[in-house]
């Protein structure tokens, strides 16, 4: 295609404009020249929820939602889940290339050197109510890390930036396991870096009086695969939050805490917890038709279904379903799987879901596995946040190195009152319409 441009005729003025098209995109700022006169601000686009707006250029993750394709740095997610460890994928996301054996050893060592947290962090944990939601605890303690590392504000300097990145990746499982133990009323377990990323996390979660928690290799590998699948997902809500807050040059702990806040929402990472609650509520396969009827009437949502960009089967859900079978051979079958499988079967054949291209997403089956592994539902989103931290940091790093980026600051279309004069208190009537 030679003529990579768009010609626009402004019918208000009969003027014609030609805008360049690059990577199938026009620059929104090129529209600003389209004006009705010198006083006119210029044309803008209106795009609530960024339905059709690219906010950045990124080389981290490729996603084709219509064809159900997900790749990190060009590598298909299926191949990474099959062949890699989580920290190997973390290296890929942060550095852009897969590590050699020596690079991976050095990276494992570097990350695992940062799994310890300051003893005062435990006091923070202790301050939370016994039934505090672990996502609230994780969000707050990650934010609190910024007070432990004030030098992190020098993150524009590459050596400092790398230190903050490995610190966050290293400390996340420690904070997550402490949030878990706090909930259970159990003492925190000191990290043991030589166990490796996932097994150390499992030890910190489940160790009791034995010297080491004996991690079942199938469960440990399943957790590793789940971490790989959740590590990045291009410009999702929490990553967009990471980039928006990061663009204000907030320090990486405050910025990551903001991303965790976004992830906790039930339409985003919080959906895995909601799926479990929904399956509990449905209770048995016989109750599915009544539940589906409520969904079709718009009274409920089928949690774990639908996605802003996938209009096909989420490739992560396919891998998770397979992983579930392996986990259940060890733990015994979670009876909720029968309800989930039947829900999926009905939904994939029902006109309502077919017409809207609603397929199971990553959250539909993950909670069933997590529950079988011994996690309570309120911990599920934390299990999403640990690996997603890597994706957030890869995207944050990219943002900081991108000369196109500035502080994130969208425009608005003002629809409020026109200028009016102040009304003294005694002359005001009831004006609730404006509240
Ligand atoms: N159950 C029933 N109807 C649905 C669902 C659902 N889960 N998702 C979308 N729809 C309907 C929606 O009501 C709308 O119907 P209509 O055209 O008649 O108004 C249509 O499908 C299009 O939906 P939308 O709300 O415009 O789509 P969106 O891109 O704004 O929302 C979503 C995407 C993920 C927020 C939404 O599908 C949803 O709420 N799903 C349930 C929550 C969930 O599983 N979230 C996890 C997402 S994947 C992992 C992650 O991001 O963390």
Tab-separated table of C-alpha atoms and ligand atoms in Angstrom:
chain	number	residue	atom	x	y	z
A	1	UNK	CA	0.000	0.000	0.000
A	2	UNK	CA	1.611	3.241	-1.133
A	3	UNK	CA	-0.747	5.919	-0.002
A	4	UNK	CA	-0.618	5.620	3.793
A	5	UNK	CA	-2.793	8.623	4.504
A	6	UNK	CA	-6.319	9.634	5.384
A	7	UNK	CA	-8.161	12.479	3.658
A	8	UNK	CA	-10.788	14.243	5.718
A	9	UNK	CA	-13.273	16.807	4.445
A	10	UNK	CA	-14.622	19.064	7.174
A	11	UNK	CA	-18.181	19.723	6.031
A	12	UNK	CA	-18.381	22.709	8.358
A	13	UNK	CA	-15.708	24.571	6.392
A	14	UNK	CA	-15.341	22.527	3.160
A	15	UNK	CA	-11.628	22.293	3.932
A	16	UNK	CA	-9.697	19.099	3.151
A	17	UNK	CA	-6.942	17.658	5.347
A	18	UNK	CA	-4.579	14.787	4.695
A	19	UNK	CA	-3.257	12.942	7.739
A	20	UNK	CA	-0.479	10.326	7.676
A	21	UNK	CA	-1.354	6.761	8.710
A	22	UNK	CA	1.390	4.890	10.582
A	23	UNK	CA	0.898	1.317	11.824
A	24	UNK	CA	-2.802	1.560	10.947
A	25	UNK	CA	-3.159	4.574	13.226
A	26	UNK	CA	-3.597	8.315	12.876
A	27	UNK	CA	-2.182	10.633	15.520
A	28	UNK	CA	-4.998	12.230	17.498
A	29	UNK	CA	-2.966	15.455	17.686
A	30	UNK	CA	-3.100	15.692	13.855
A	31	UNK	CA	-6.840	16.326	14.213
A	32	UNK	CA	-6.224	19.480	16.214
A	33	UNK	CA	-5.505	21.463	13.021
A	34	UNK	CA	-9.115	20.850	11.935
A	35	UNK	CA	-10.836	24.046	13.096
A	36	UNK	CA	-13.793	26.184	12.166
A	37	UNK	CA	-11.880	29.391	12.917
A	38	UNK	CA	-8.959	30.885	14.851
A	39	UNK	CA	-10.906	30.705	18.141
A	40	UNK	CA	-11.799	27.016	17.718
A	41	UNK	CA	-9.752	24.629	19.901
A	42	UNK	CA	-9.578	22.038	17.119
A	43	UNK	CA	-11.079	18.581	16.649
A	44	UNK	CA	-10.688	15.940	19.364
A	45	UNK	CA	-11.805	12.307	19.575
A	46	UNK	CA	-14.221	11.089	22.262
A	47	UNK	CA	-13.276	7.612	23.446
A	48	UNK	CA	-14.489	6.687	26.933
A	49	UNK	CA	-12.745	3.549	28.256
A	50	UNK	CA	-10.178	3.741	25.411
A	51	UNK	CA	-12.232	1.487	23.151
A	52	UNK	CA	-10.249	2.523	20.066
A	53	UNK	CA	-7.265	4.519	21.291
A	54	UNK	CA	-3.651	3.343	21.412
A	55	UNK	CA	-2.014	5.101	24.365
A	56	UNK	CA	1.499	3.846	23.676
A	57	UNK	CA	3.749	1.867	21.395
A	58	UNK	CA	4.885	-1.321	23.081
A	59	UNK	CA	7.223	-4.189	22.248
A	60	UNK	CA	6.301	-6.283	25.295
A	61	UNK	CA	3.149	-8.282	24.529
A	62	UNK	CA	1.275	-9.034	21.319
A	63	UNK	CA	-2.400	-9.862	21.568
A	64	UNK	CA	-4.820	-10.656	18.752
A	65	UNK	CA	-8.178	-10.968	20.449
A	66	UNK	CA	-10.070	-12.075	17.347
A	67	UNK	CA	-7.743	-14.983	16.702
A	68	UNK	CA	-7.023	-15.808	20.371
A	69	UNK	CA	-3.267	-15.178	20.114
A	70	UNK	CA	-1.038	-14.068	23.006
A	71	UNK	CA	2.736	-13.675	22.750
A	72	UNK	CA	5.337	-12.246	25.127
A	73	UNK	CA	8.179	-10.577	23.205
A	74	UNK	CA	7.110	-12.603	20.149
A	75	UNK	CA	7.025	-16.020	21.841
A	76	UNK	CA	3.624	-17.829	21.896
A	77	UNK	CA	2.262	-18.137	25.438
A	78	UNK	CA	1.703	-21.877	24.900
A	79	UNK	CA	5.426	-22.453	24.255
A	80	UNK	CA	6.506	-20.359	27.236
A	81	UNK	CA	4.056	-22.141	29.555
A	82	UNK	CA	5.317	-25.500	28.321
A	83	UNK	CA	9.057	-24.855	28.508
A	84	UNK	CA	9.970	-22.040	30.911
A	85	UNK	CA	10.223	-21.253	34.572
A	86	UNK	CA	8.434	-18.141	35.783
A	87	UNK	CA	11.646	-16.218	36.426
A	88	UNK	CA	12.846	-17.117	32.922
A	89	UNK	CA	9.681	-15.503	31.526
A	90	UNK	CA	10.175	-12.565	33.895
A	91	UNK	CA	13.674	-12.125	32.448
A	92	UNK	CA	12.218	-12.213	28.938
A	93	UNK	CA	9.586	-9.583	29.739
A	94	UNK	CA	12.021	-7.230	31.468
A	95	UNK	CA	15.009	-7.671	29.106
A	96	UNK	CA	13.299	-8.455	25.798
A	97	UNK	CA	15.209	-11.700	25.151
A	98	UNK	CA	15.267	-15.177	26.678
A	99	UNK	CA	18.267	-15.650	28.990
A	100	UNK	CA	21.217	-17.957	28.406
A	101	UNK	CA	21.848	-20.516	31.176
A	102	UNK	CA	24.426	-18.203	32.794
A	103	UNK	CA	22.135	-15.163	32.518
A	104	UNK	CA	19.269	-17.105	34.062
A	105	UNK	CA	21.416	-18.267	36.985
A	106	UNK	CA	22.542	-14.703	37.644
A	107	UNK	CA	18.957	-13.393	37.355
A	108	UNK	CA	17.559	-16.071	39.712
A	109	UNK	CA	20.235	-15.145	42.222
A	110	UNK	CA	19.654	-11.423	41.810
A	111	UNK	CA	15.871	-11.663	42.322
A	112	UNK	CA	16.108	-14.141	45.191
A	113	UNK	CA	18.559	-11.817	46.979
A	114	UNK	CA	15.624	-9.434	47.415
A	115	UNK	CA	12.987	-11.726	48.910
A	116	UNK	CA	13.549	-10.459	52.465
A	117	UNK	CA	11.454	-7.576	53.768
A	118	UNK	CA	12.301	-5.148	56.566
A	119	UNK	CA	11.120	-6.439	59.966
A	120	UNK	CA	8.929	-3.331	60.330
A	121	UNK	CA	6.832	-4.544	57.406
A	122	UNK	CA	5.589	-7.324	59.697
A	123	UNK	CA	4.345	-4.675	62.106
A	124	UNK	CA	2.327	-3.159	59.281
A	125	UNK	CA	0.841	-6.573	58.596
A	126	UNK	CA	0.009	-7.061	62.247
A	127	UNK	CA	-1.922	-3.794	62.273
A	128	UNK	CA	-4.545	-5.121	59.868
A	129	UNK	CA	-7.768	-6.594	61.166
A	130	UNK	CA	-7.744	-10.409	61.269
A	131	UNK	CA	-10.140	-10.649	58.321
A	132	UNK	CA	-8.660	-7.831	56.228
A	133	UNK	CA	-8.813	-8.624	52.508
A	134	UNK	CA	-5.334	-9.736	51.332
A	135	UNK	CA	-5.501	-7.424	48.299
A	136	UNK	CA	-5.933	-4.448	50.664
A	137	UNK	CA	-2.956	-5.683	52.678
A	138	UNK	CA	-0.815	-6.213	49.567
A	139	UNK	CA	-1.696	-2.815	48.129
A	140	UNK	CA	-0.912	-1.017	51.392
A	141	UNK	CA	2.333	-2.835	52.151
A	142	UNK	CA	3.660	-2.326	48.607
A	143	UNK	CA	2.850	1.394	48.952
A	144	UNK	CA	4.596	1.370	52.343
A	145	UNK	CA	7.786	0.058	50.695
A	146	UNK	CA	8.255	3.510	49.179
A	147	UNK	CA	8.932	4.785	52.727
A	148	UNK	CA	11.588	2.090	53.225
A	149	UNK	CA	13.384	2.940	49.970
A	150	UNK	CA	13.293	6.734	49.600
A	151	UNK	CA	16.220	6.524	47.148
A	152	UNK	CA	13.822	4.818	44.731
A	153	UNK	CA	12.881	8.292	43.507
A	154	UNK	CA	16.113	8.160	41.447
A	155	UNK	CA	14.525	5.514	39.241
A	156	UNK	CA	15.292	7.439	36.053
A	157	UNK	CA	18.866	6.364	36.572
A	158	UNK	CA	19.157	2.802	35.092
A	159	UNK	CA	21.039	1.200	38.022
A	160	UNK	CA	18.493	2.481	40.535
A	161	UNK	CA	15.601	1.487	38.257
A	162	UNK	CA	16.869	-2.079	37.964
A	163	UNK	CA	17.247	-2.324	41.742
A	164	UNK	CA	13.614	-1.294	42.269
A	165	UNK	CA	12.471	-3.779	39.610
A	166	UNK	CA	14.234	-6.784	41.160
A	167	UNK	CA	13.207	-5.694	44.647
A	168	UNK	CA	9.547	-5.620	43.701
A	169	UNK	CA	9.645	-8.958	41.858
A	170	UNK	CA	11.543	-10.515	44.786
A	171	UNK	CA	9.396	-9.147	47.595
A	172	UNK	CA	5.947	-9.685	46.134
A	173	UNK	CA	5.619	-13.398	47.116
A	174	UNK	CA	6.918	-12.585	50.607
A	175	UNK	CA	4.302	-9.871	51.141
A	176	UNK	CA	1.605	-12.078	49.601
A	177	UNK	CA	2.457	-15.015	51.870
A	178	UNK	CA	2.535	-12.767	54.945
A	179	UNK	CA	-0.934	-11.479	54.032
A	180	UNK	CA	-2.048	-15.123	53.764
A	181	UNK	CA	-0.519	-16.143	57.117
A	182	UNK	CA	-1.925	-13.057	58.850
A	183	UNK	CA	-5.403	-14.139	57.771
A	184	UNK	CA	-4.783	-17.646	59.122
A	185	UNK	CA	-3.292	-16.361	62.396
A	186	UNK	CA	-0.018	-18.147	61.668
A	187	UNK	CA	3.541	-16.853	62.194
A	188	UNK	CA	5.329	-15.432	59.155
A	189	UNK	CA	7.881	-17.755	57.571
A	190	UNK	CA	11.325	-16.393	56.819
A	191	UNK	CA	12.110	-16.614	53.084
A	192	UNK	CA	14.555	-19.276	51.920
A	193	UNK	CA	16.040	-18.050	48.629
A	194	UNK	CA	17.727	-21.369	47.800
A	195	UNK	CA	14.274	-22.976	47.307
A	196	UNK	CA	13.690	-20.858	44.195
A	197	UNK	CA	10.846	-18.435	43.472
A	198	UNK	CA	7.754	-20.655	43.510
A	199	UNK	CA	8.831	-23.268	46.058
A	200	UNK	CA	10.021	-20.555	48.452
A	201	UNK	CA	6.586	-18.944	48.108
A	202	UNK	CA	4.885	-22.274	48.821
A	203	UNK	CA	7.153	-22.782	51.841
A	204	UNK	CA	6.247	-19.326	53.162
A	205	UNK	CA	2.550	-20.106	52.687
A	206	UNK	CA	2.208	-23.596	54.044
A	207	UNK	CA	5.152	-24.484	56.271
A	208	UNK	CA	4.072	-25.516	59.766
A	209	UNK	CA	6.398	-27.273	62.203
A	210	UNK	CA	8.413	-29.256	59.650
A	211	UNK	CA	11.838	-27.834	58.623
A	212	UNK	CA	10.638	-27.382	55.013
A	213	UNK	CA	7.267	-27.606	53.399
A	214	UNK	CA	7.508	-30.498	50.922
A	215	UNK	CA	6.098	-28.932	47.760
A	216	UNK	CA	4.403	-31.410	45.460
A	217	UNK	CA	6.204	-31.035	42.094
A	218	UNK	CA	2.939	-31.128	40.098
A	219	UNK	CA	1.412	-28.345	42.217
A	220	UNK	CA	4.632	-26.322	42.127
A	221	UNK	CA	4.776	-26.588	38.339
A	222	UNK	CA	1.069	-25.697	38.040
A	223	UNK	CA	1.640	-22.558	40.118
A	224	UNK	CA	4.621	-21.696	37.938
A	225	UNK	CA	2.485	-22.106	34.782
A	226	UNK	CA	-0.287	-19.952	36.278
A	227	UNK	CA	2.308	-17.277	37.078
A	228	UNK	CA	3.588	-17.392	33.483
A	229	UNK	CA	0.061	-17.032	32.082
A	230	UNK	CA	-0.672	-14.000	34.257
A	231	UNK	CA	2.654	-12.200	33.794
A	232	UNK	CA	1.533	-9.626	31.223
A	233	UNK	CA	-1.463	-8.772	29.104
A	234	UNK	CA	-0.608	-5.532	27.298
A	235	UNK	CA	-2.706	-2.426	28.067
A	236	UNK	CA	-5.233	-3.883	30.534
A	237	UNK	CA	-6.771	-1.730	33.275
A	238	UNK	CA	-4.019	-2.213	35.891
A	239	UNK	CA	-1.192	-1.807	33.354
A	240	UNK	CA	-2.818	1.352	32.085
A	241	UNK	CA	-2.949	2.512	35.723
A	242	UNK	CA	0.746	1.653	36.140
A	243	UNK	CA	1.570	3.713	33.077
A	244	UNK	CA	-0.714	6.621	34.051
A	245	UNK	CA	0.586	6.892	37.623
A	246	UNK	CA	4.152	6.189	36.457
A	247	UNK	CA	3.878	9.014	33.923
A	248	UNK	CA	3.565	11.459	36.844
A	249	UNK	CA	7.009	10.153	37.936
A	250	UNK	CA	5.606	8.703	41.178
A	251	UNK	CA	8.042	6.214	42.683
A	252	UNK	CA	7.690	2.553	41.573
A	253	UNK	CA	6.216	1.339	44.896
A	254	UNK	CA	3.430	3.928	44.881
A	255	UNK	CA	2.896	3.225	41.190
A	256	UNK	CA	2.710	-0.557	41.680
A	257	UNK	CA	0.326	-0.095	44.619
A	258	UNK	CA	-1.970	1.870	42.282
A	259	UNK	CA	-1.824	-0.961	39.734
A	260	UNK	CA	-2.722	-3.456	42.494
A	261	UNK	CA	-5.726	-1.282	43.360
A	262	UNK	CA	-6.928	-1.459	39.758
A	263	UNK	CA	-6.340	-5.211	39.633
A	264	UNK	CA	-8.496	-5.765	42.717
A	265	UNK	CA	-11.671	-4.685	40.874
A	266	UNK	CA	-14.179	-7.487	40.145
A	267	UNK	CA	-14.244	-6.642	36.442
A	268	UNK	CA	-10.477	-7.134	36.286
A	269	UNK	CA	-8.298	-9.419	38.470
A	270	UNK	CA	-10.955	-9.603	41.183
A	271	UNK	CA	-13.069	-11.687	38.789
A	272	UNK	CA	-11.347	-14.964	39.785
A	273	UNK	CA	-12.649	-14.568	43.342
A	274	UNK	CA	-16.104	-13.672	42.022
A	275	UNK	CA	-16.185	-16.791	39.806
A	276	UNK	CA	-15.757	-19.002	42.865
A	277	UNK	CA	-18.470	-17.149	44.745
A	278	UNK	CA	-20.756	-17.509	41.711
A	279	UNK	CA	-20.087	-21.279	41.469
A	280	UNK	CA	-20.802	-21.603	45.204
A	281	UNK	CA	-24.045	-19.743	44.762
A	282	UNK	CA	-25.122	-21.870	41.776
A	283	UNK	CA	-24.339	-24.903	43.929
A	284	UNK	CA	-25.259	-27.672	41.493
A	285	UNK	CA	-25.559	-28.333	37.775
A	286	UNK	CA	-29.416	-28.329	37.991
A	287	UNK	CA	-29.391	-24.665	38.996
A	288	UNK	CA	-27.431	-23.549	35.925
A	289	UNK	CA	-30.402	-22.915	33.567
A	290	UNK	CA	-32.024	-20.540	36.114
A	291	UNK	CA	-28.725	-18.720	36.575
A	292	UNK	CA	-28.147	-18.386	32.808
A	293	UNK	CA	-31.695	-17.026	32.451
A	294	UNK	CA	-30.852	-14.280	34.963
A	295	UNK	CA	-27.668	-13.447	33.029
A	296	UNK	CA	-29.632	-13.154	29.786
A	297	UNK	CA	-32.164	-10.892	31.451
A	298	UNK	CA	-29.244	-8.585	32.334
A	299	UNK	CA	-29.688	-9.181	36.092
A	300	UNK	CA	-26.312	-10.916	36.531
A	301	UNK	CA	-22.971	-11.301	34.845
A	302	UNK	CA	-21.429	-14.637	34.094
A	303	UNK	CA	-18.151	-13.935	35.894
A	304	UNK	CA	-15.034	-15.244	34.163
A	305	UNK	CA	-16.664	-14.716	30.775
A	306	UNK	CA	-16.124	-11.944	28.258
A	307	UNK	CA	-13.148	-9.737	27.591
A	308	UNK	CA	-12.514	-6.310	26.139
A	309	UNK	CA	-10.102	-7.623	23.538
A	310	UNK	CA	-10.659	-11.389	23.245
A	311	UNK	CA	-13.580	-12.110	20.994
A	312	UNK	CA	-12.451	-15.720	20.824
A	313	UNK	CA	-11.386	-18.334	23.388
A	314	UNK	CA	-8.770	-16.817	25.716
A	315	UNK	CA	-5.641	-18.939	25.028
A	316	UNK	CA	-4.742	-18.726	28.721
A	317	UNK	CA	-8.073	-20.319	29.705
A	318	UNK	CA	-7.313	-23.287	27.452
A	319	UNK	CA	-3.940	-23.894	29.181
A	320	UNK	CA	-5.490	-23.395	32.633
A	321	UNK	CA	-8.164	-25.998	31.894
A	322	UNK	CA	-5.439	-28.507	31.017
A	323	UNK	CA	-3.434	-27.568	34.124
A	324	UNK	CA	-6.563	-28.142	36.234
A	325	UNK	CA	-6.667	-31.797	35.154
A	326	UNK	CA	-3.051	-32.274	36.293
A	327	UNK	CA	-3.670	-30.577	39.643
A	328	UNK	CA	-6.838	-32.582	40.323
A	329	UNK	CA	-4.915	-35.833	39.863
A	330	UNK	CA	-2.982	-34.804	42.978
A	331	UNK	CA	-5.584	-32.948	45.015
A	332	UNK	CA	-8.712	-34.810	43.955
A	333	UNK	CA	-11.295	-33.219	41.702
A	334	UNK	CA	-12.820	-29.938	42.824
A	335	UNK	CA	-16.561	-30.616	42.430
A	336	UNK	CA	-17.034	-27.030	41.227
A	337	UNK	CA	-15.315	-28.056	38.007
A	338	UNK	CA	-18.485	-29.933	36.946
A	339	UNK	CA	-20.547	-26.778	37.363
A	340	UNK	CA	-17.938	-24.693	35.507
A	341	UNK	CA	-17.663	-27.142	32.600
A	342	UNK	CA	-21.445	-27.332	32.249
A	343	UNK	CA	-21.760	-23.524	32.453
A	344	UNK	CA	-19.172	-23.188	29.723
A	345	UNK	CA	-20.908	-25.792	27.538
A	346	UNK	CA	-24.253	-24.065	27.828
A	347	UNK	CA	-22.829	-20.576	27.365
A	348	UNK	CA	-20.783	-21.478	24.286
A	349	UNK	CA	-23.930	-22.760	22.569
A	350	UNK	CA	-26.337	-20.077	23.697
A	351	UNK	CA	-27.327	-17.325	21.246
A	352	UNK	CA	-26.836	-14.584	23.918
A	353	UNK	CA	-23.156	-15.460	24.451
A	354	UNK	CA	-22.418	-16.485	20.844
A	355	UNK	CA	-23.788	-13.197	19.452
A	356	UNK	CA	-21.711	-11.141	21.899
A	357	UNK	CA	-18.611	-13.332	21.401
A	358	UNK	CA	-18.374	-14.076	25.122
A	359	UNK	CA	-15.866	-16.832	25.885
A	360	UNK	CA	-14.248	-18.016	29.132
A	361	UNK	CA	-11.359	-15.763	30.140
A	362	UNK	CA	-8.282	-16.445	32.286
A	363	UNK	CA	-10.284	-16.092	35.500
A	364	UNK	CA	-12.918	-18.729	34.738
A	365	UNK	CA	-10.912	-21.815	35.702
A	366	UNK	CA	-7.985	-20.389	37.697
A	367	UNK	CA	-9.922	-20.064	40.983
A	368	UNK	CA	-11.028	-23.702	40.871
A	369	UNK	CA	-7.361	-24.718	40.732
A	370	UNK	CA	-6.316	-22.265	43.431
A	371	UNK	CA	-9.035	-23.581	45.733
A	372	UNK	CA	-7.930	-27.168	45.145
A	373	UNK	CA	-4.373	-26.082	46.013
A	374	UNK	CA	-5.596	-24.768	49.370
A	375	UNK	CA	-6.066	-21.040	48.782
A	376	UNK	CA	-9.129	-19.213	50.050
A	377	UNK	CA	-11.007	-17.193	47.378
A	378	UNK	CA	-9.920	-13.832	48.793
A	379	UNK	CA	-6.321	-14.786	48.026
A	380	UNK	CA	-6.952	-15.539	44.325
A	381	UNK	CA	-6.375	-11.996	43.061
A	382	UNK	CA	-3.136	-11.804	45.049
A	383	UNK	CA	-2.004	-14.819	42.998
A	384	UNK	CA	-2.705	-12.731	39.905
A	385	UNK	CA	-0.830	-9.712	41.301
A	386	UNK	CA	2.459	-11.536	42.045
A	387	UNK	CA	3.271	-12.401	38.419
A	388	UNK	CA	1.539	-9.343	36.909
A	389	UNK	CA	4.040	-7.200	38.803
A	390	UNK	CA	6.596	-8.317	36.217
A	391	UNK	CA	4.415	-7.131	33.343
A	392	UNK	CA	3.678	-3.828	35.101
A	393	UNK	CA	7.401	-3.237	35.600
A	394	UNK	CA	8.287	-4.174	32.002
A	395	UNK	CA	5.676	-1.678	30.786
A	396	UNK	CA	6.771	0.966	33.297
A	397	UNK	CA	10.367	0.610	32.151
A	398	UNK	CA	9.237	0.952	28.536
A	399	UNK	CA	7.230	4.065	29.402
A	400	UNK	CA	10.249	5.718	31.019
A	401	UNK	CA	12.385	5.065	27.940
A	402	UNK	CA	9.797	6.199	25.394
A	403	UNK	CA	10.456	9.759	24.149
A	404	UNK	CA	6.824	10.000	22.942
A	405	UNK	CA	5.463	9.704	26.494
A	406	UNK	CA	4.505	12.569	28.782
A	407	UNK	CA	2.316	12.839	31.858
A	408	UNK	CA	-0.973	11.037	31.111
A	409	UNK	CA	-3.676	13.618	30.946
A	410	UNK	CA	-6.793	13.010	28.838
A	411	UNK	CA	-9.084	15.751	27.577
A	412	UNK	CA	-12.762	16.029	28.439
A	413	UNK	CA	-15.894	17.360	26.809
A	414	UNK	CA	-17.328	19.814	29.295
A	415	UNK	CA	-21.115	19.385	29.602
A	416	UNK	CA	-21.695	21.350	32.827
A	417	UNK	CA	-23.340	24.716	33.452
A	418	UNK	CA	-22.273	27.755	31.437
A	419	UNK	CA	-20.842	30.718	33.345
A	420	UNK	CA	-23.264	31.977	35.988
A	421	UNK	CA	-23.000	34.416	38.875
A	422	UNK	CA	-22.683	33.437	42.520
A	423	UNK	CA	-26.021	33.133	44.372
A	424	UNK	CA	-26.020	34.293	48.042
A	425	UNK	CA	-27.243	31.647	50.513
A	426	UNK	CA	-30.570	33.387	51.301
A	427	UNK	CA	-31.505	33.560	47.621
A	428	UNK	CA	-30.857	29.852	46.882
A	429	UNK	CA	-33.695	27.417	46.310
A	430	UNK	CA	-33.451	23.640	46.340
A	431	UNK	CA	-30.995	22.886	43.523
A	432	UNK	CA	-30.645	19.149	43.945
A	433	UNK	CA	-30.772	18.667	40.201
A	434	UNK	CA	-27.127	19.766	40.103
A	435	UNK	CA	-25.884	17.367	42.795
B	1	LIG	N1	-21.851	-11.911	31.405
B	1	LIG	C1	-22.954	-11.516	30.732
B	1	LIG	N2	-22.966	-10.586	29.761
B	1	LIG	C2	-21.789	-10.031	29.468
B	1	LIG	C3	-20.595	-10.389	30.124
B	1	LIG	C4	-20.648	-11.385	31.121
B	1	LIG	N3	-19.556	-11.779	31.767
B	1	LIG	N4	-19.566	-9.666	29.619
B	1	LIG	C5	-20.100	-8.863	28.688
B	1	LIG	N5	-21.441	-9.075	28.594
B	1	LIG	C6	-22.381	-8.436	27.649
B	1	LIG	C7	-22.633	-7.001	28.050
B	1	LIG	O1	-23.731	-6.915	28.929
B	1	LIG	C8	-22.902	-6.367	26.706
B	1	LIG	O2	-24.212	-6.741	26.309
B	1	LIG	P1	-25.131	-5.693	25.493
B	1	LIG	O3	-24.402	-5.486	24.188
B	1	LIG	O4	-26.449	-6.353	25.361
B	1	LIG	O5	-25.172	-4.442	26.319
B	1	LIG	C9	-21.924	-7.090	25.769
B	1	LIG	O6	-21.722	-8.382	26.371
B	1	LIG	C10	-20.595	-6.381	25.590
B	1	LIG	O7	-20.011	-6.231	26.873
B	1	LIG	P2	-19.259	-4.948	27.399
B	1	LIG	O8	-19.574	-4.774	28.856
B	1	LIG	O9	-19.513	-3.785	26.483
B	1	LIG	O10	-17.757	-5.408	27.216
B	1	LIG	P3	-16.481	-4.720	27.845
B	1	LIG	O11	-15.384	-4.947	26.892
B	1	LIG	O12	-16.761	-3.328	28.266
B	1	LIG	O13	-16.242	-5.573	29.198
B	1	LIG	C11	-15.498	-7.200	30.725
B	1	LIG	C12	-15.306	-6.582	29.339
B	1	LIG	C13	-14.367	-8.199	30.986
B	1	LIG	C14	-15.421	-6.102	31.795
B	1	LIG	C15	-16.868	-7.914	30.772
B	1	LIG	O14	-16.916	-8.922	29.791
B	1	LIG	C16	-17.164	-8.487	32.161
B	1	LIG	O15	-17.659	-7.766	33.014
B	1	LIG	N6	-16.894	-9.831	32.378
B	1	LIG	C17	-17.078	-10.418	33.692
B	1	LIG	C18	-15.910	-10.040	34.606
B	1	LIG	C19	-14.664	-10.801	34.251
B	1	LIG	O16	-14.662	-12.008	34.044
B	1	LIG	N7	-13.538	-10.066	34.201
B	1	LIG	C20	-12.199	-10.647	33.936
B	1	LIG	C21	-11.650	-10.172	32.617
B	1	LIG	S1	-10.240	-11.112	32.062
B	1	LIG	C22	-8.974	-10.896	33.202
B	1	LIG	C23	-8.694	-9.509	33.618
B	1	LIG	O17	-8.750	-8.541	32.853
B	1	LIG	O18	-8.337	-9.353	34.779
